[in-house]
Amino acid sequence: MKRRDFIAKGAFALGAIATSDLWLGKILAGEPALMKNSLLDTYFQVSQEQIRKVLAAALGKGAEFADVFFEYRITSNLSFEEDMVKSARRGIVQGVGIRAVKGDQIGFAFTEELTLEKMLEAAGAAAAIAADNTAKARIQPIGALKPKNLYKVSELATTADLSKKLQFIKEANEAAKSYDSRIVRVNVGFNDEVKHIVYANSDGIYWEDSQPLFIFQTVCIAEEKGRRETGYTGGGGRIGLEYFDKKRKAADIAKDAARLAVLNLSAVEIEAGLQTVVLGNSDSAVLLHEAVGHGLEADFNYKKLSNYSGRIGEKVASEQCTVVDEGLFENMRGTINVDDEGNAPNSTVLIENGILRSYMNDRISAKKLGVKSTGNGRRQAYNYPPMPRMTNTYLRNGKYSAEEIIQSVKKGIYAKGFTGGNVDITKGDFTFTCSEAYLIEDGKITAPVKGATLVGNGPEVMTKVTMVGNDLAFTDGGWTCGKNGQMVPVGMGTPTVKVSEITVGGTKVKGKAE
């Protein structure tokens, strides 16, 4: 498989959706979705009888299973540069995706026109994957699911006054500019959405969900003596504007971006080679997501494309490592009330004390592997079919303090933040670029370093974990996973971790003085 970039961080690339009706407030406060004014009635004007006809058409040529996925999204985006609003955009996306499944073959089609005629036309196109007209599945009576509400919102960002969002942006802009005279440019972005979804399948599953999401981010550029460095920080999740009171102030997000930009002005070059690496908590979980998490998604495993294929019950990591994927954390970026195939999210132990226990699966991969769904069937939007995807993936706490771990290193690297990475799933090989890293000398964190990259093999690195901290923290920025070209929001977390050796790529010529 070709090496590819799987994950991106923020960079003002998110969409956004919103509505102002009173009914939405009730849904987001946790009231049942199936009520007098359901999402189906409010946004799609499609009847359940029409849905049954579309499902029947999708099954018409012998498919074993069919489903429909309706989506209504309103997008909102504010970009602030050079002390002024550079862009303000708002838009609506609507459509339905129709899938027919036979074995591990998928027929998929979508339409933006929600007339019965156009939906039946799309269903017929999806049905073409099957050619056995005698083996027709029956449509089961539709029964409504009542999922938990894991993203209760007090003040929805997409219905807030524009002036209120601009106030947060201006606070961030002023805080970043005043942080240090070397800050020469500040960009602030506020992107938010609500995605309204209605789903039904031939097994009789029906559910509705309204999914809020926002990301607030600041990029700062610092300059000194002709040298320029950049710092980025973001925050948000499936939460409302109460985030700025309960979690992080807009000014604090901006100050952290400014701090990183100024810090990197004094960063020194680093020699390439094998080194002991301490991974800081929170953001370094991107390595776990990329180098380990993707290899544990079940589609790569039943197709035998992953290093972890066929290894359930085997030791694949240090006994100090327990890796979990969990979509159940309230208001977290990767959290879901229900996956995009009607399954409840779970807390799935993937690796337990170094032993491989499970994969993350969707409907097709669960059937192929003969296991129950883990609630990991996810898709970017109505015009994409679902596949196994991570939600919030993390490494459980160990027994050491971060201080103990740092003090145990004579010479090495402390990698605290990353801008992203890429991975070859078939081998587990990865490359990650550090946005914030330091030298460790005689058990102490010293000079910041620039140009550091971590290069290695995910499964191999997991066997070289020698200490796991007790300070688990989750990422707060806007991580978006881009597996197979589909972008979905994800969360990730890790405590501080010591790896005995990783290849560190650097720019310093060996033996050359600073």
mmCIF file of C-alpha atoms in Angstrom, residues 153-412:
data_model
loop_
_atom_site.group_PDB
_atom_site.id
_atom_site.type_symbol
_atom_site.label_atom_id
_atom_site.label_comp_id
_atom_site.label_asym_id
_atom_site.label_seq_id
_atom_site.Cartn_x
_atom_site.Cartn_y
_atom_site.Cartn_z
ATOM 1 C CA VAL A 153 -24.434 21.751 24.462
ATOM 2 C CA SER A 154 -25.391 24.826 26.498
ATOM 3 C CA GLU A 155 -24.724 27.456 23.826
ATOM 4 C CA LEU A 156 -24.508 26.125 20.293
ATOM 5 C CA ALA A 157 -21.759 27.910 18.344
ATOM 6 C CA THR A 158 -23.644 27.900 15.042
ATOM 7 C CA THR A 159 -26.675 29.763 16.456
ATOM 8 C CA ALA A 160 -24.611 32.292 18.405
ATOM 9 C CA ASP A 161 -24.480 35.907 17.302
ATOM 10 C CA LEU A 162 -21.641 36.663 14.921
ATOM 11 C CA SER A 163 -20.532 39.469 17.252
ATOM 12 C CA LYS A 164 -19.977 36.990 20.066
ATOM 13 C CA LYS A 165 -17.726 34.757 17.965
ATOM 14 C CA LEU A 166 -15.848 37.816 16.730
ATOM 15 C CA GLN A 167 -15.244 38.844 20.324
ATOM 16 C CA PHE A 168 -13.477 35.526 21.025
ATOM 17 C CA ILE A 169 -11.440 36.003 17.853
ATOM 18 C CA LYS A 170 -10.411 39.541 18.817
ATOM 19 C CA GLU A 171 -9.437 38.405 22.319
ATOM 20 C CA ALA A 172 -7.173 35.769 20.794
ATOM 21 C CA ASN A 173 -5.694 38.190 18.274
ATOM 22 C CA GLU A 174 -4.804 40.786 20.936
ATOM 23 C CA ALA A 175 -3.413 38.169 23.334
ATOM 24 C CA ALA A 176 -1.118 36.734 20.664
ATOM 25 C CA LYS A 177 0.134 40.128 19.461
ATOM 26 C CA SER A 178 0.863 41.345 22.989
ATOM 27 C CA TYR A 179 2.640 38.128 24.005
ATOM 28 C CA ASP A 180 5.969 39.148 22.469
ATOM 29 C CA SER A 181 7.167 41.920 20.173
ATOM 30 C CA ARG A 182 8.601 39.257 17.848
ATOM 31 C CA ILE A 183 5.125 38.074 16.866
ATOM 32 C CA VAL A 184 4.653 39.580 13.404
ATOM 33 C CA ARG A 185 1.536 37.832 12.152
ATOM 34 C CA VAL A 186 -1.551 36.271 13.765
ATOM 35 C CA ASN A 187 -4.271 34.236 12.051
ATOM 36 C CA VAL A 188 -7.364 33.163 13.974
ATOM 37 C CA GLY A 189 -10.051 30.787 12.712
ATOM 38 C CA PHE A 190 -13.448 29.791 14.114
ATOM 39 C CA ASN A 191 -15.181 26.883 12.342
ATOM 40 C CA ASP A 192 -18.333 25.200 13.624
ATOM 41 C CA GLU A 193 -21.051 22.849 12.446
ATOM 42 C CA VAL A 194 -24.104 20.821 13.277
ATOM 43 C CA LYS A 195 -24.704 17.751 11.133
ATOM 44 C CA HIS A 196 -28.280 16.387 11.192
ATOM 45 C CA ILE A 197 -28.462 12.696 10.308
ATOM 46 C CA VAL A 198 -31.283 10.226 9.685
ATOM 47 C CA TYR A 199 -30.391 6.569 9.111
ATOM 48 C CA ALA A 200 -32.404 3.450 8.298
ATOM 49 C CA ASN A 201 -31.471 -0.049 7.133
ATOM 50 C CA SER A 202 -33.103 -3.232 5.940
ATOM 51 C CA ASP A 203 -32.619 -4.850 9.364
ATOM 52 C CA GLY A 204 -35.178 -2.416 10.766
ATOM 53 C CA ILE A 205 -32.731 -0.047 12.484
ATOM 54 C CA TYR A 206 -33.671 3.636 12.467
ATOM 55 C CA TRP A 207 -31.996 6.519 14.267
ATOM 56 C CA GLU A 208 -31.596 10.289 14.208
ATOM 57 C CA ASP A 209 -28.758 12.401 15.548
ATOM 58 C CA SER A 210 -27.604 16.037 15.584
ATOM 59 C CA GLN A 211 -23.830 16.271 15.849
ATOM 60 C CA PRO A 212 -22.285 19.616 16.885
ATOM 61 C CA LEU A 213 -18.589 20.314 16.353
ATOM 62 C CA PHE A 214 -16.306 23.327 16.462
ATOM 63 C CA ILE A 215 -12.635 24.184 16.300
ATOM 64 C CA PHE A 216 -11.060 27.487 17.378
ATOM 65 C CA GLN A 217 -7.458 27.888 16.291
ATOM 66 C CA THR A 218 -4.616 30.372 16.197
ATOM 67 C CA VAL A 219 -1.485 30.415 14.041
ATOM 68 C CA CYS A 220 1.332 32.805 14.972
ATOM 69 C CA ILE A 221 4.502 33.738 13.098
ATOM 70 C CA ALA A 222 7.485 35.048 15.057
ATOM 71 C CA GLU A 223 10.475 36.763 13.435
ATOM 72 C CA GLU A 224 13.943 37.652 14.694
ATOM 73 C CA LYS A 225 17.093 38.521 12.733
ATOM 74 C CA GLY A 226 15.606 37.237 9.495
ATOM 75 C CA ARG A 227 14.501 33.915 10.997
ATOM 76 C CA ARG A 228 10.803 33.048 11.011
ATOM 77 C CA GLU A 229 9.053 30.338 13.001
ATOM 78 C CA THR A 230 5.424 29.269 13.304
ATOM 79 C CA GLY A 231 3.297 28.154 16.252
ATOM 80 C CA TYR A 232 -0.173 26.582 16.110
ATOM 81 C CA THR A 233 -2.717 25.805 18.838
ATOM 82 C CA GLY A 234 -6.384 24.858 18.651
ATOM 83 C CA GLY A 235 -9.249 23.835 20.889
ATOM 84 C CA GLY A 236 -12.829 22.628 20.671
ATOM 85 C CA GLY A 237 -14.846 19.437 20.315
ATOM 86 C CA ARG A 238 -18.496 18.401 20.275
ATOM 87 C CA ILE A 239 -19.325 21.260 22.633
ATOM 88 C CA GLY A 240 -20.672 24.804 22.556
ATOM 89 C CA LEU A 241 -19.353 28.245 23.451
ATOM 90 C CA GLU A 242 -19.323 27.223 27.101
ATOM 91 C CA TYR A 243 -15.969 25.654 26.167
ATOM 92 C CA PHE A 244 -14.284 29.031 26.665
ATOM 93 C CA ASP A 245 -15.502 29.212 30.274
ATOM 94 C CA LYS A 246 -15.158 25.562 31.246
ATOM 95 C CA LYS A 247 -11.968 24.497 29.444
ATOM 96 C CA ARG A 248 -9.756 27.108 27.776
ATOM 97 C CA LYS A 249 -10.015 30.832 27.212
ATOM 98 C CA ALA A 250 -9.605 32.097 23.661
ATOM 99 C CA ALA A 251 -6.685 34.243 24.865
ATOM 100 C CA ASP A 252 -4.948 31.211 26.376
ATOM 101 C CA ILE A 253 -5.162 29.304 23.093
ATOM 102 C CA ALA A 254 -3.600 32.259 21.294
ATOM 103 C CA LYS A 255 -0.845 32.726 23.879
ATOM 104 C CA ASP A 256 0.158 29.086 23.505
ATOM 105 C CA ALA A 257 0.487 29.488 19.733
ATOM 106 C CA ALA A 258 2.605 32.616 20.279
ATOM 107 C CA ARG A 259 4.725 30.786 22.853
ATOM 108 C CA LEU A 260 5.516 28.017 20.366
ATOM 109 C CA ALA A 261 6.441 30.460 17.620
ATOM 110 C CA VAL A 262 8.804 32.407 19.908
ATOM 111 C CA LEU A 263 10.226 29.220 21.442
ATOM 112 C CA ASN A 264 11.196 27.869 18.031
ATOM 113 C CA LEU A 265 13.242 31.008 17.311
ATOM 114 C CA SER A 266 15.793 29.729 19.829
ATOM 115 C CA ALA A 267 15.584 26.062 18.798
ATOM 116 C CA VAL A 268 18.885 24.359 17.986
ATOM 117 C CA GLU A 269 19.575 21.790 15.300
ATOM 118 C CA ILE A 270 19.719 18.124 16.202
ATOM 119 C CA GLU A 271 21.806 15.227 14.953
ATOM 120 C CA ALA A 272 20.125 12.316 13.238
ATOM 121 C CA GLY A 273 20.356 8.814 14.673
ATOM 122 C CA LEU A 274 18.934 6.367 17.207
ATOM 123 C CA GLN A 275 17.980 8.080 20.450
ATOM 124 C CA THR A 276 15.941 7.513 23.573
ATOM 125 C CA VAL A 277 12.690 9.418 23.100
ATOM 126 C CA VAL A 278 10.219 10.561 25.728
ATOM 127 C CA LEU A 279 6.803 11.256 24.214
ATOM 128 C CA GLY A 280 4.896 13.950 26.074
ATOM 129 C CA ASN A 281 1.291 13.387 27.075
ATOM 130 C CA SER A 282 -1.651 14.522 24.928
ATOM 131 C CA ASP A 283 -0.463 15.558 21.437
ATOM 132 C CA SER A 284 2.114 12.796 20.986
ATOM 133 C CA ALA A 285 -0.877 10.434 20.824
ATOM 134 C CA VAL A 286 -0.824 11.179 17.092
ATOM 135 C CA LEU A 287 1.935 8.568 16.889
ATOM 136 C CA LEU A 288 -0.346 6.035 18.589
ATOM 137 C CA HIS A 289 -3.176 6.908 16.208
ATOM 138 C CA GLU A 290 -1.065 6.636 13.077
ATOM 139 C CA ALA A 291 1.501 3.946 13.748
ATOM 140 C CA VAL A 292 -0.725 1.600 15.777
ATOM 141 C CA GLY A 293 -4.389 2.609 15.524
ATOM 142 C CA HIS A 294 -4.761 2.338 11.760
ATOM 143 C CA GLY A 295 -3.158 -1.086 11.786
ATOM 144 C CA LEU A 296 -5.898 -2.216 14.189
ATOM 145 C CA GLU A 297 -8.805 -1.194 11.946
ATOM 146 C CA ALA A 298 -10.490 -4.399 10.858
ATOM 147 C CA ASP A 299 -10.683 -3.791 7.102
ATOM 148 C CA PHE A 300 -6.879 -3.845 6.907
ATOM 149 C CA ASN A 301 -6.877 -7.042 8.948
ATOM 150 C CA TYR A 302 -9.465 -9.249 7.249
ATOM 151 C CA LYS A 303 -7.780 -8.291 3.973
ATOM 152 C CA LYS A 304 -4.430 -9.226 5.613
ATOM 153 C CA LEU A 305 -2.856 -5.855 4.838
ATOM 154 C CA SER A 306 -1.794 -5.010 8.379
ATOM 155 C CA ASN A 307 1.156 -6.040 10.526
ATOM 156 C CA TYR A 308 -1.455 -7.095 13.089
ATOM 157 C CA SER A 309 -3.415 -9.413 10.764
ATOM 158 C CA GLY A 310 -4.219 -12.809 12.301
ATOM 159 C CA ARG A 311 -2.411 -12.030 15.542
ATOM 160 C CA ILE A 312 -5.248 -11.898 18.084
ATOM 161 C CA GLY A 313 -3.917 -13.308 21.376
ATOM 162 C CA GLU A 314 -0.272 -12.650 20.501
ATOM 163 C CA LYS A 315 2.090 -10.262 22.254
ATOM 164 C CA VAL A 316 2.463 -7.207 20.008
ATOM 165 C CA ALA A 317 3.667 -4.545 22.453
ATOM 166 C CA SER A 318 5.379 -3.984 25.778
ATOM 167 C CA GLU A 319 3.408 -5.396 28.709
ATOM 168 C CA GLN A 320 3.081 -1.808 29.945
ATOM 169 C CA CYS A 321 0.855 -0.925 26.977
ATOM 170 C CA THR A 322 -2.935 -1.097 27.021
ATOM 171 C CA VAL A 323 -4.569 0.632 24.033
ATOM 172 C CA VAL A 324 -8.288 1.461 23.934
ATOM 173 C CA ASP A 325 -10.640 3.018 21.399
ATOM 174 C CA GLU A 326 -13.643 4.636 23.044
ATOM 175 C CA GLY A 327 -16.405 6.748 21.546
ATOM 176 C CA LEU A 328 -18.102 7.364 24.891
ATOM 177 C CA PHE A 329 -16.337 10.441 26.317
ATOM 178 C CA GLU A 330 -18.697 13.411 26.589
ATOM 179 C CA ASN A 331 -18.058 16.345 24.233
ATOM 180 C CA MET A 332 -14.818 14.915 22.838
ATOM 181 C CA ARG A 333 -13.987 15.435 19.181
ATOM 182 C CA GLY A 334 -14.103 11.738 18.231
ATOM 183 C CA THR A 335 -17.204 10.949 20.305
ATOM 184 C CA ILE A 336 -20.372 9.625 18.638
ATOM 185 C CA ASN A 337 -23.834 8.859 20.002
ATOM 186 C CA VAL A 338 -24.168 6.109 17.409
ATOM 187 C CA ASP A 339 -21.913 5.021 14.565
ATOM 188 C CA ASP A 340 -22.912 5.548 10.935
ATOM 189 C CA GLU A 341 -24.384 2.034 10.694
ATOM 190 C CA GLY A 342 -26.652 2.225 13.746
ATOM 191 C CA ASN A 343 -24.314 0.639 16.310
ATOM 192 C CA ALA A 344 -23.648 2.094 19.755
ATOM 193 C CA PRO A 345 -20.052 3.187 20.390
ATOM 194 C CA ASN A 346 -17.999 1.087 22.773
ATOM 195 C CA SER A 347 -14.911 1.065 24.917
ATOM 196 C CA THR A 348 -12.906 -1.457 22.903
ATOM 197 C CA VAL A 349 -9.675 -2.799 24.384
ATOM 198 C CA LEU A 350 -7.406 -3.318 21.410
ATOM 199 C CA ILE A 351 -4.151 -4.216 23.156
ATOM 200 C CA GLU A 352 -4.153 -5.349 26.796
ATOM 201 C CA ASN A 353 -0.848 -5.462 28.673
ATOM 202 C CA GLY A 354 0.886 -5.959 25.343
ATOM 203 C CA ILE A 355 -1.496 -8.692 24.051
ATOM 204 C CA LEU A 356 -3.603 -8.030 20.951
ATOM 205 C CA ARG A 357 -7.265 -8.471 21.933
ATOM 206 C CA SER A 358 -9.455 -6.919 19.253
ATOM 207 C CA TYR A 359 -9.789 -4.867 16.090
ATOM 208 C CA MET A 360 -12.077 -1.928 15.354
ATOM 209 C CA ASN A 361 -14.750 -3.004 12.893
ATOM 210 C CA ASP A 362 -17.722 -1.933 10.857
ATOM 211 C CA ARG A 363 -20.595 -4.159 9.723
ATOM 212 C CA ILE A 364 -18.740 -5.846 6.844
ATOM 213 C CA SER A 365 -15.482 -6.506 8.683
ATOM 214 C CA ALA A 366 -17.299 -7.781 11.791
ATOM 215 C CA LYS A 367 -19.159 -10.304 9.649
ATOM 216 C CA LYS A 368 -15.983 -11.362 7.849
ATOM 217 C CA LEU A 369 -14.176 -11.899 11.162
ATOM 218 C CA GLY A 370 -17.145 -13.503 12.920
ATOM 219 C CA VAL A 371 -17.290 -10.970 15.760
ATOM 220 C CA LYS A 372 -19.724 -8.375 17.127
ATOM 221 C CA SER A 373 -19.601 -4.804 15.924
ATOM 222 C CA THR A 374 -17.436 -2.447 17.958
ATOM 223 C CA GLY A 375 -19.370 0.654 16.803
ATOM 224 C CA ASN A 376 -16.574 1.964 14.559
ATOM 225 C CA GLY A 377 -18.413 2.237 11.209
ATOM 226 C CA ARG A 378 -17.875 5.887 10.258
ATOM 227 C CA ARG A 379 -18.078 8.041 7.120
ATOM 228 C CA GLN A 380 -17.191 11.607 6.199
ATOM 229 C CA ALA A 381 -20.595 12.495 4.781
ATOM 230 C CA TYR A 382 -23.682 11.170 2.975
ATOM 231 C CA ASN A 383 -21.736 10.772 -0.284
ATOM 232 C CA TYR A 384 -19.249 8.279 1.200
ATOM 233 C CA PRO A 385 -19.792 4.691 2.391
ATOM 234 C CA PRO A 386 -18.764 3.824 5.970
ATOM 235 C CA MET A 387 -15.575 1.978 6.887
ATOM 236 C CA PRO A 388 -13.823 1.021 10.151
ATOM 237 C CA ARG A 389 -12.542 4.236 11.752
ATOM 238 C CA MET A 390 -11.168 5.258 15.119
ATOM 239 C CA THR A 391 -13.148 7.450 17.554
ATOM 240 C CA ASN A 392 -11.059 8.462 20.612
ATOM 241 C CA THR A 393 -7.976 6.223 20.822
ATOM 242 C CA TYR A 394 -5.690 6.277 23.852
ATOM 243 C CA LEU A 395 -2.997 4.545 25.865
ATOM 244 C CA ARG A 396 -4.033 3.831 29.451
ATOM 245 C CA ASN A 397 -2.123 5.239 32.399
ATOM 246 C CA GLY A 398 0.954 3.493 33.761
ATOM 247 C CA LYS A 399 2.620 3.853 37.160
ATOM 248 C CA TYR A 400 5.358 6.449 36.636
ATOM 249 C CA SER A 401 5.278 10.221 37.032
ATOM 250 C CA ALA A 402 6.436 12.356 34.116
ATOM 251 C CA GLU A 403 9.302 13.590 36.293
ATOM 252 C CA GLU A 404 10.500 10.049 36.967
ATOM 253 C CA ILE A 405 10.503 9.284 33.269
ATOM 254 C CA ILE A 406 12.495 12.404 32.331
ATOM 255 C CA GLN A 407 14.986 11.815 35.146
ATOM 256 C CA SER A 408 15.647 8.275 33.897
ATOM 257 C CA VAL A 409 17.088 9.574 30.580
ATOM 258 C CA LYS A 410 20.782 10.436 30.406
ATOM 259 C CA LYS A 411 20.608 11.759 26.847
ATOM 260 C CA GLY A 412 17.625 11.876 24.519
#
